[in-house]
PDB file of C-alpha atoms and ligand atoms in Angstrom:
ATOM      1  CA  MET Q   1       0.000   0.000   0.000  1.00  0.00           C
ATOM      2  CA  GLU Q   2       2.899   2.378   0.816  1.00  0.00           C
ATOM      3  CA  LYS Q   3       4.214   2.012  -2.731  1.00  0.00           C
ATOM      4  CA  LEU Q   4       0.854   3.005  -4.232  1.00  0.00           C
ATOM      5  CA  HIS Q   5       0.578   5.849  -1.745  1.00  0.00           C
ATOM      6  CA  ASP Q   6       3.981   7.199  -2.834  1.00  0.00           C
ATOM      7  CA  LEU Q   7       3.154   6.724  -6.519  1.00  0.00           C
ATOM      8  CA  LEU Q   8      -0.084   8.699  -6.170  1.00  0.00           C
ATOM      9  CA  ILE Q   9       1.451  11.524  -4.168  1.00  0.00           C
ATOM     10  CA  ARG Q  10       4.231  11.887  -6.725  1.00  0.00           C
ATOM     11  CA  TYR Q  11       1.778  11.790  -9.640  1.00  0.00           C
ATOM     12  CA  ASN Q  12      -0.824  14.090  -8.078  1.00  0.00           C
ATOM     13  CA  THR Q  13       1.842  16.643  -7.193  1.00  0.00           C
ATOM     14  CA  SER Q  14       2.798  16.805 -10.868  1.00  0.00           C
ATOM     15  CA  ILE Q  15      -0.756  17.795 -11.930  1.00  0.00           C
ATOM     16  CA  PRO Q  16      -1.022  21.544 -12.658  1.00  0.00           C
ATOM     17  CA  GLN Q  17      -2.592  23.547  -9.805  1.00  0.00           C
ATOM     18  CA  GLU Q  18      -5.552  24.584 -11.969  1.00  0.00           C
ATOM     19  CA  SER Q  19      -6.543  20.943 -12.534  1.00  0.00           C
ATOM     20  CA  ARG Q  20      -6.673  20.121  -8.827  1.00  0.00           C
ATOM     21  CA  THR Q  21     -10.217  19.770  -7.593  1.00  0.00           C
ATOM     22  CA  SER Q  22     -11.196  20.522  -3.993  1.00  0.00           C
ATOM     23  CA  TRP Q  23     -11.421  16.827  -3.095  1.00  0.00           C
ATOM     24  CA  SER Q  24      -8.309  15.748  -5.012  1.00  0.00           C
ATOM     25  CA  LYS Q  25      -6.151  17.892  -2.706  1.00  0.00           C
ATOM     26  CA  GLN Q  26      -6.610  15.304   0.058  1.00  0.00           C
ATOM     27  CA  PHE Q  27      -4.670  12.919  -2.197  1.00  0.00           C
ATOM     28  CA  LEU Q  28      -1.611  15.138  -1.916  1.00  0.00           C
ATOM     29  CA  ALA Q  29      -1.414  14.868   1.862  1.00  0.00           C
ATOM     30  CA  ALA Q  30       0.873  12.474   3.743  1.00  0.00           C
ATOM     31  CA  ARG Q  31      -2.162  10.635   5.119  1.00  0.00           C
ATOM     32  CA  PHE Q  32      -4.909   9.872   2.584  1.00  0.00           C
ATOM     33  CA  PRO Q  33      -8.577   9.998   3.631  1.00  0.00           C
ATOM     34  CA  GLU Q  34      -9.842   7.109   5.748  1.00  0.00           C
ATOM     35  CA  TYR Q  35     -12.207   5.840   3.027  1.00  0.00           C
ATOM     36  CA  TRP Q  36      -9.220   5.291   0.732  1.00  0.00           C
ATOM     37  CA  TYR Q  37      -7.516   2.897   3.210  1.00  0.00           C
ATOM     38  CA  ARG Q  38     -10.826   1.183   3.993  1.00  0.00           C
ATOM     39  CA  VAL Q  39     -11.656   0.633   0.312  1.00  0.00           C
ATOM     40  CA  TYR Q  40      -8.150  -0.740  -0.209  1.00  0.00           C
ATOM     41  CA  SER Q  41      -8.427  -3.298   2.598  1.00  0.00           C
ATOM     42  CA  LEU Q  42     -11.947  -4.408   1.624  1.00  0.00           C
ATOM     43  CA  LEU Q  43     -10.922  -4.877  -2.018  1.00  0.00           C
ATOM     44  CA  MET Q  44      -7.971  -7.032  -0.906  1.00  0.00           C
ATOM     45  CA  GLY Q  45     -10.500  -9.759  -0.026  1.00  0.00           C
ATOM     46  CA  ILE Q  46     -12.291  -9.761  -3.394  1.00  0.00           C
ATOM     47  CA  ASP Q  47     -11.523 -11.987  -6.402  1.00  0.00           C
ATOM     48  CA  ARG Q  48      -9.437 -10.043  -8.944  1.00  0.00           C
ATOM     49  CA  ASP Q  49     -11.465 -11.446 -11.845  1.00  0.00           C
ATOM     50  CA  SER Q  50     -14.583  -9.668 -10.527  1.00  0.00           C
ATOM     51  CA  ARG Q  51     -16.236  -7.106 -12.788  1.00  0.00           C
ATOM     52  CA  VAL Q  52     -15.922  -3.807 -10.961  1.00  0.00           C
ATOM     53  CA  VAL Q  53     -17.977  -0.692 -11.712  1.00  0.00           C
ATOM     54  CA  GLU Q  54     -17.021   2.585 -10.068  1.00  0.00           C
ATOM     55  CA  ILE Q  55     -19.434   5.525 -10.269  1.00  0.00           C
ATOM     56  CA  GLY Q  56     -17.785   8.955 -10.247  1.00  0.00           C
ATOM     57  CA  CYS Q  57     -14.071   8.165 -10.521  1.00  0.00           C
ATOM     58  CA  GLY Q  58     -12.989  11.833 -10.594  1.00  0.00           C
ATOM     59  CA  GLN Q  59      -9.216  11.830 -11.043  1.00  0.00           C
ATOM     60  CA  ALA Q  60      -8.970   8.045 -10.526  1.00  0.00           C
ATOM     61  CA  ASP Q  61      -7.447   7.926  -7.044  1.00  0.00           C
ATOM     62  CA  ILE Q  62      -9.734   5.064  -5.980  1.00  0.00           C
ATOM     63  CA  THR Q  63      -9.496   3.527  -9.463  1.00  0.00           C
ATOM     64  CA  SER Q  64      -5.742   3.433  -8.904  1.00  0.00           C
ATOM     65  CA  ILE Q  65      -6.277   1.045  -5.978  1.00  0.00           C
ATOM     66  CA  LEU Q  66      -8.161  -1.290  -8.317  1.00  0.00           C
ATOM     67  CA  CYS Q  67      -5.374  -1.201 -10.906  1.00  0.00           C
ATOM     68  CA  TYR Q  68      -2.662  -1.597  -8.274  1.00  0.00           C
ATOM     69  CA  LEU Q  69      -4.442  -4.633  -6.811  1.00  0.00           C
ATOM     70  CA  ASN Q  70      -4.619  -6.057 -10.317  1.00  0.00           C
ATOM     71  CA  PHE Q  71      -8.371  -6.115 -10.881  1.00  0.00           C
ATOM     72  CA  LYS Q  72      -8.697  -7.046 -14.526  1.00  0.00           C
ATOM     73  CA  ASN Q  73     -12.186  -5.879 -15.398  1.00  0.00           C
ATOM     74  CA  ILE Q  74     -12.821  -2.292 -14.315  1.00  0.00           C
ATOM     75  CA  SER Q  75     -15.314   0.275 -15.651  1.00  0.00           C
ATOM     76  CA  ALA Q  76     -14.959   3.701 -14.043  1.00  0.00           C
ATOM     77  CA  TYR Q  77     -17.725   6.153 -14.956  1.00  0.00           C
ATOM     78  CA  GLU Q  78     -17.003   9.876 -14.906  1.00  0.00           C
ATOM     79  CA  ARG Q  79     -19.405  12.473 -16.341  1.00  0.00           C
ATOM     80  CA  ASP Q  80     -16.961  15.395 -16.417  1.00  0.00           C
ATOM     81  CA  GLY Q  81     -14.847  15.327 -19.601  1.00  0.00           C
ATOM     82  CA  LYS Q  82     -11.847  17.145 -18.148  1.00  0.00           C
ATOM     83  CA  LEU Q  83     -11.696  14.837 -15.120  1.00  0.00           C
ATOM     84  CA  ALA Q  84     -12.233  11.733 -17.243  1.00  0.00           C
ATOM     85  CA  HIS Q  85      -9.271  12.795 -19.379  1.00  0.00           C
ATOM     86  CA  LEU Q  86      -7.078  13.360 -16.286  1.00  0.00           C
ATOM     87  CA  ALA Q  87      -8.173   9.963 -14.949  1.00  0.00           C
ATOM     88  CA  GLU Q  88      -7.277   8.226 -18.214  1.00  0.00           C
ATOM     89  CA  GLU Q  89      -3.872   9.904 -18.280  1.00  0.00           C
ATOM     90  CA  LYS Q  90      -3.194   8.828 -14.701  1.00  0.00           C
ATOM     91  CA  LEU Q  91      -4.106   5.168 -15.259  1.00  0.00           C
ATOM     92  CA  ARG Q  92      -2.051   5.047 -18.466  1.00  0.00           C
ATOM     93  CA  SER Q  93       0.951   6.693 -16.873  1.00  0.00           C
ATOM     94  CA  LEU Q  94       0.975   4.746 -13.575  1.00  0.00           C
ATOM     95  CA  PHE Q  95      -0.270   1.322 -14.661  1.00  0.00           C
ATOM     96  CA  GLY Q  96      -0.134   1.267 -18.481  1.00  0.00           C
ATOM     97  CA  LYS Q  97      -3.916   0.671 -18.476  1.00  0.00           C
ATOM     98  CA  GLU Q  98      -6.391   1.990 -21.045  1.00  0.00           C
ATOM     99  CA  GLY Q  99     -10.110   1.647 -21.697  1.00  0.00           C
ATOM    100  CA  ILE Q 100     -11.103   1.796 -18.036  1.00  0.00           C
ATOM    101  CA  VAL Q 101     -12.628   5.270 -17.823  1.00  0.00           C
ATOM    102  CA  ILE Q 102     -16.058   5.723 -19.385  1.00  0.00           C
ATOM    103  CA  LEU Q 103     -16.937   9.341 -20.072  1.00  0.00           C
ATOM    104  CA  SER Q 104     -20.615   9.138 -19.213  1.00  0.00           C
ATOM    105  CA  GLU Q 105     -23.124   9.831 -16.503  1.00  0.00           C
ATOM    106  CA  PHE Q 106     -24.056   6.612 -14.704  1.00  0.00           C
ATOM    107  CA  ASN Q 107     -27.839   6.578 -14.303  1.00  0.00           C
ATOM    108  CA  ASN Q 108     -30.806   4.229 -14.361  1.00  0.00           C
ATOM    109  CA  GLN Q 109     -30.539   3.954 -18.177  1.00  0.00           C
ATOM    110  CA  THR Q 110     -27.007   2.539 -17.898  1.00  0.00           C
ATOM    111  CA  THR Q 111     -26.743  -1.169 -18.522  1.00  0.00           C
ATOM    112  CA  THR Q 112     -23.742  -3.012 -17.251  1.00  0.00           C
ATOM    113  CA  ASP Q 113     -22.851  -6.196 -15.389  1.00  0.00           C
ATOM    114  CA  ALA Q 114     -20.926  -5.815 -12.161  1.00  0.00           C
ATOM    115  CA  ASP Q 115     -19.861  -8.098  -9.348  1.00  0.00           C
ATOM    116  CA  VAL Q 116     -18.647  -5.112  -7.342  1.00  0.00           C
ATOM    117  CA  LEU Q 117     -20.146  -1.610  -7.331  1.00  0.00           C
ATOM    118  CA  ILE Q 118     -18.159   1.277  -5.838  1.00  0.00           C
ATOM    119  CA  LEU Q 119     -19.666   4.656  -4.979  1.00  0.00           C
ATOM    120  CA  VAL Q 120     -17.416   6.589  -2.625  1.00  0.00           C
ATOM    121  CA  ASN Q 121     -16.950  10.293  -1.983  1.00  0.00           C
ATOM    122  CA  CYS Q 122     -19.742  10.772  -4.488  1.00  0.00           C
ATOM    123  CA  VAL Q 123     -22.877  12.191  -2.839  1.00  0.00           C
ATOM    124  CA  TYR Q 124     -24.837  14.550  -5.093  1.00  0.00           C
ATOM    125  CA  ALA Q 125     -28.323  15.850  -4.419  1.00  0.00           C
ATOM    126  CA  ASP Q 126     -28.978  16.929  -8.018  1.00  0.00           C
ATOM    127  CA  GLY Q 127     -32.669  16.427  -8.771  1.00  0.00           C
ATOM    128  CA  ILE Q 128     -33.277  14.841  -5.345  1.00  0.00           C
ATOM    129  CA  HIS Q 129     -35.833  16.330  -2.939  1.00  0.00           C
ATOM    130  CA  THR Q 130     -36.696  13.524  -0.534  1.00  0.00           C
ATOM    131  CA  LYS Q 131     -34.855  10.681   1.159  1.00  0.00           C
ATOM    132  CA  ASN Q 132     -37.043   8.160  -0.679  1.00  0.00           C
ATOM    133  CA  GLU Q 133     -35.983   9.643  -4.030  1.00  0.00           C
ATOM    134  CA  TYR Q 134     -32.360   9.325  -2.962  1.00  0.00           C
ATOM    135  CA  LEU Q 135     -32.809   5.702  -1.830  1.00  0.00           C
ATOM    136  CA  ASP Q 136     -34.670   4.922  -5.073  1.00  0.00           C
ATOM    137  CA  ARG Q 137     -31.749   6.324  -7.047  1.00  0.00           C
ATOM    138  CA  ILE Q 138     -29.289   4.103  -5.179  1.00  0.00           C
ATOM    139  CA  ILE Q 139     -31.460   1.064  -5.871  1.00  0.00           C
ATOM    140  CA  SER Q 140     -31.861   2.016  -9.539  1.00  0.00           C
ATOM    141  CA  TRP Q 141     -28.058   2.214  -9.875  1.00  0.00           C
ATOM    142  CA  TYR Q 142     -27.695  -1.169  -8.154  1.00  0.00           C
ATOM    143  CA  GLU Q 143     -30.181  -2.600 -10.657  1.00  0.00           C
ATOM    144  CA  ALA Q 144     -28.484  -0.853 -13.595  1.00  0.00           C
ATOM    145  CA  ALA Q 145     -25.276  -2.655 -12.549  1.00  0.00           C
ATOM    146  CA  ASN Q 146     -27.277  -5.921 -12.577  1.00  0.00           C
ATOM    147  CA  LYS Q 147     -27.386  -6.410  -8.820  1.00  0.00           C
ATOM    148  CA  PRO Q 148     -23.711  -6.900  -7.972  1.00  0.00           C
ATOM    149  CA  ARG Q 149     -22.778  -9.186  -5.086  1.00  0.00           C
ATOM    150  CA  TYR Q 150     -20.587  -6.595  -3.362  1.00  0.00           C
ATOM    151  CA  LEU Q 151     -21.232  -2.899  -2.832  1.00  0.00           C
ATOM    152  CA  LEU Q 152     -18.897  -0.326  -1.335  1.00  0.00           C
ATOM    153  CA  LEU Q 153     -21.089   2.706  -0.763  1.00  0.00           C
ATOM    154  CA  GLU Q 154     -20.165   5.813   1.184  1.00  0.00           C
ATOM    155  CA  PHE Q 155     -23.008   7.982   2.503  1.00  0.00           C
ATOM    156  CA  ILE Q 156     -23.259  11.112   4.579  1.00  0.00           C
ATOM    157  CA  ASP Q 157     -24.517  10.044   7.991  1.00  0.00           C
ATOM    158  CA  ASP Q 158     -27.723  11.496   9.418  1.00  0.00           C
ATOM    159  CA  SER Q 159     -25.921  12.217  12.709  1.00  0.00           C
ATOM    160  CA  TYR Q 160     -24.578  15.213  10.766  1.00  0.00           C
ATOM    161  CA  ILE Q 161     -27.299  17.788  11.440  1.00  0.00           C
ATOM    162  CA  GLU Q 162     -25.675  21.085  10.397  1.00  0.00           C
ATOM    163  CA  GLU Q 163     -27.350  23.157   7.687  1.00  0.00           C
ATOM    164  CA  ASP Q 164     -25.455  22.405   4.488  1.00  0.00           C
ATOM    165  CA  GLU Q 165     -26.882  23.450   1.116  1.00  0.00           C
ATOM    166  CA  GLY Q 166     -24.695  21.084  -0.883  1.00  0.00           C
ATOM    167  CA  PHE Q 167     -25.700  18.069   1.226  1.00  0.00           C
ATOM    168  CA  PRO Q 168     -29.333  18.518   2.276  1.00  0.00           C
ATOM    169  CA  LYS Q 169     -30.874  16.276   4.933  1.00  0.00           C
ATOM    170  CA  CYS Q 170     -32.538  14.086   2.274  1.00  0.00           C
ATOM    171  CA  VAL Q 171     -29.117  12.680   1.284  1.00  0.00           C
ATOM    172  CA  ARG Q 172     -28.076  11.854   4.854  1.00  0.00           C
ATOM    173  CA  LEU Q 173     -28.644   8.206   5.729  1.00  0.00           C
ATOM    174  CA  ASN Q 174     -28.411   5.905   8.720  1.00  0.00           C
ATOM    175  CA  ALA Q 175     -27.769   2.180   8.920  1.00  0.00           C
ATOM    176  CA  GLN Q 176     -31.522   1.386   9.020  1.00  0.00           C
ATOM    177  CA  ASP Q 177     -32.045   3.234   5.719  1.00  0.00           C
ATOM    178  CA  VAL Q 178     -29.316   1.157   4.121  1.00  0.00           C
ATOM    179  CA  ARG Q 179     -30.677  -2.085   5.610  1.00  0.00           C
ATOM    180  CA  ARG Q 180     -34.119  -1.164   4.288  1.00  0.00           C
ATOM    181  CA  ILE Q 181     -32.910  -0.964   0.670  1.00  0.00           C
ATOM    182  CA  PHE Q 182     -30.590  -3.991   0.937  1.00  0.00           C
ATOM    183  CA  PRO Q 183     -32.660  -6.346   3.131  1.00  0.00           C
ATOM    184  CA  ASN Q 184     -31.156  -9.685   2.129  1.00  0.00           C
ATOM    185  CA  SER Q 185     -27.567  -8.699   2.782  1.00  0.00           C
ATOM    186  CA  GLN Q 186     -24.693  -8.724   5.196  1.00  0.00           C
ATOM    187  CA  ILE Q 187     -23.787  -5.122   6.000  1.00  0.00           C
ATOM    188  CA  GLU Q 188     -20.653  -3.777   7.651  1.00  0.00           C
ATOM    189  CA  VAL Q 189     -20.356  -0.067   8.506  1.00  0.00           C
ATOM    190  CA  PHE Q 190     -17.125   1.904   8.825  1.00  0.00           C
ATOM    191  CA  PRO Q 191     -16.993   5.570   9.861  1.00  0.00           C
ATOM    192  CA  THR Q 192     -14.842   7.539   7.412  1.00  0.00           C
ATOM    193  CA  TYR Q 193     -15.400  11.174   8.424  1.00  0.00           C
ATOM    194  CA  LYS Q 194     -16.649  12.577  11.719  1.00  0.00           C
ATOM    195  CA  TYR Q 195     -18.018  16.099  12.218  1.00  0.00           C
ATOM    196  CA  PRO Q 196     -16.679  18.443  13.657  1.00  0.00           C
ATOM    197  CA  ILE Q 197     -13.191  16.972  13.208  1.00  0.00           C
ATOM    198  CA  ASN Q 198     -14.126  16.753   9.523  1.00  0.00           C
ATOM    199  CA  LYS Q 199     -16.524  18.956   7.563  1.00  0.00           C
ATOM    200  CA  LYS Q 200     -19.247  16.316   7.836  1.00  0.00           C
ATOM    201  CA  SER Q 201     -19.832  12.754   9.038  1.00  0.00           C
ATOM    202  CA  LYS Q 202     -19.751   9.875   6.580  1.00  0.00           C
ATOM    203  CA  ASN Q 203     -19.872   6.084   6.720  1.00  0.00           C
ATOM    204  CA  LEU Q 204     -18.655   3.496   4.282  1.00  0.00           C
ATOM    205  CA  TYR Q 205     -21.009   0.511   3.928  1.00  0.00           C
ATOM    206  CA  PHE Q 206     -19.634  -2.809   2.744  1.00  0.00           C
ATOM    207  CA  ILE Q 207     -22.668  -4.752   1.570  1.00  0.00           C
ATOM    208  CA  THR Q 208     -22.604  -8.384   0.539  1.00  0.00           C
ATOM    209  CA  THR Q 209     -25.865  -9.446  -1.030  1.00  0.00           C
ATOM    210  CA  LEU Q 210     -26.873 -12.944   0.023  1.00  0.00           C
ATOM    211  CA  SER Q 211     -28.306 -15.275  -2.587  1.00  0.00           C
TER     212      SER Q 211
HETATM  213  C1  LIG H 301     -16.043  14.149  -5.309  1.00  0.00           C
HETATM  214  S1  LIG H 301     -15.537  13.318  -6.743  1.00  0.00           S
HETATM  215  C2  LIG H 301     -14.779  11.899  -6.077  1.00  0.00           C
HETATM  216  C3  LIG H 301     -13.993  11.069  -7.020  1.00  0.00           C
HETATM  217  C4  LIG H 301     -13.543   9.713  -6.457  1.00  0.00           C
HETATM  218  N1  LIG H 301     -14.670   8.829  -6.226  1.00  0.00           N
HETATM  219  C5  LIG H 301     -12.726   9.841  -5.210  1.00  0.00           C
HETATM  220  O1  LIG H 301     -13.131   9.334  -4.174  1.00  0.00           O
HETATM  221  O2  LIG H 301     -11.674  10.473  -5.258  1.00  0.00           O
HETATM  222  C6  LIG H 301     -17.030  12.711  -7.436  1.00  0.00           C
HETATM  223  C7  LIG H 301     -16.990  12.573  -8.954  1.00  0.00           C
HETATM  224  O3  LIG H 301     -18.148  11.878  -9.347  1.00  0.00           O
HETATM  225  C8  LIG H 301     -18.597  12.365 -10.604  1.00  0.00           C
HETATM  226  N2  LIG H 301     -20.010  11.925 -10.699  1.00  0.00           N
HETATM  227  C9  LIG H 301     -20.992  12.194  -9.825  1.00  0.00           C
HETATM  228  N3  LIG H 301     -22.127  11.554 -10.158  1.00  0.00           N
HETATM  229  C10 LIG H 301     -21.841  10.847 -11.277  1.00  0.00           C
HETATM  230  C11 LIG H 301     -22.594   9.965 -12.114  1.00  0.00           C
HETATM  231  N4  LIG H 301     -23.876   9.693 -11.848  1.00  0.00           N
HETATM  232  N5  LIG H 301     -21.982   9.404 -13.182  1.00  0.00           N
HETATM  233  C12 LIG H 301     -20.693   9.678 -13.454  1.00  0.00           C
HETATM  234  N6  LIG H 301     -19.919  10.507 -12.708  1.00  0.00           N
HETATM  235  C13 LIG H 301     -20.483  11.076 -11.629  1.00  0.00           C
HETATM  236  C14 LIG H 301     -18.357  13.859 -10.497  1.00  0.00           C
HETATM  237  O4  LIG H 301     -18.212  14.449 -11.768  1.00  0.00           O
HETATM  238  C15 LIG H 301     -17.051  13.895  -9.698  1.00  0.00           C
HETATM  239  O5  LIG H 301     -15.917  13.940 -10.526  1.00  0.00           O
END
C-alpha cells in the first residue's frame, strides 16, 4: 500500500494547480482519507477477476487502488470530460492501463454487469428532494449494474445535522435506511469522516448481497 501511496502523491503533485479539484487535494497529503484505506483493505479480499464498476471516478485515485491490486475488469464512470481525461492519463501513466474510464453519466438507463459496485466520496443531491428519491436512485443504480454481489457505498450520515446546502438532509442516511434498501444482505459499517473533526460525518457501507 505504501508504494501506491507514494506513486499517487508523486503523480498528483505533478498535476497543474488549476486541474486540482477541492477533493483531489486530500490525495496530496501524507495521510490519505480514511475511506481510501478502507476501500483498499476491503478490495484485498475480493476476487481479482470480478467485474468492478465505479461511479464517479474523478481523477482516478480510488481507481488506482483497483489497478494496483490487479483487478482485470474495471469500468470507471465519470461524467466530467476534463476529469475523465485526467483519470485516463493517470491510469495510463501509472499502470499502463487503457479503456477503463467511461466518459458518461451513470444513471438508471445505464446497462452493465458488475460483481462489485463502488460509490465513494460521491454524494450529489442533483434532482433529489426527498430521502425516498435518494434511496430509489441508489437502488436504480444497483439494478443498472445488474445487482452486484458486493457494494462499497459511502453515505453522509444522518448524525450530521448542520445546515449544508450542498448536502441537504434528504441525502443523509443511517444504517436502518441502508438495511431497508438492501434487506437480504450482510452489512458492515465503517466511519470515514466525523463532524466536527471533519466537515461532515460519513460512513462506508460494505454490503454483501446474500443469494
Ligand atoms: C467528489 S468526486 C470523487 C472522485 C472519487 N470517487 C474519489 O473518491 O476520489 C465525485 C466525482 O463523481 C462524478 N459523478 C458524480 N455523479 C456521477 C454519475 N452519476 N456518473 C458519473 N460521474 C459522476 C463527479 O463528476 C465527480 O468527478
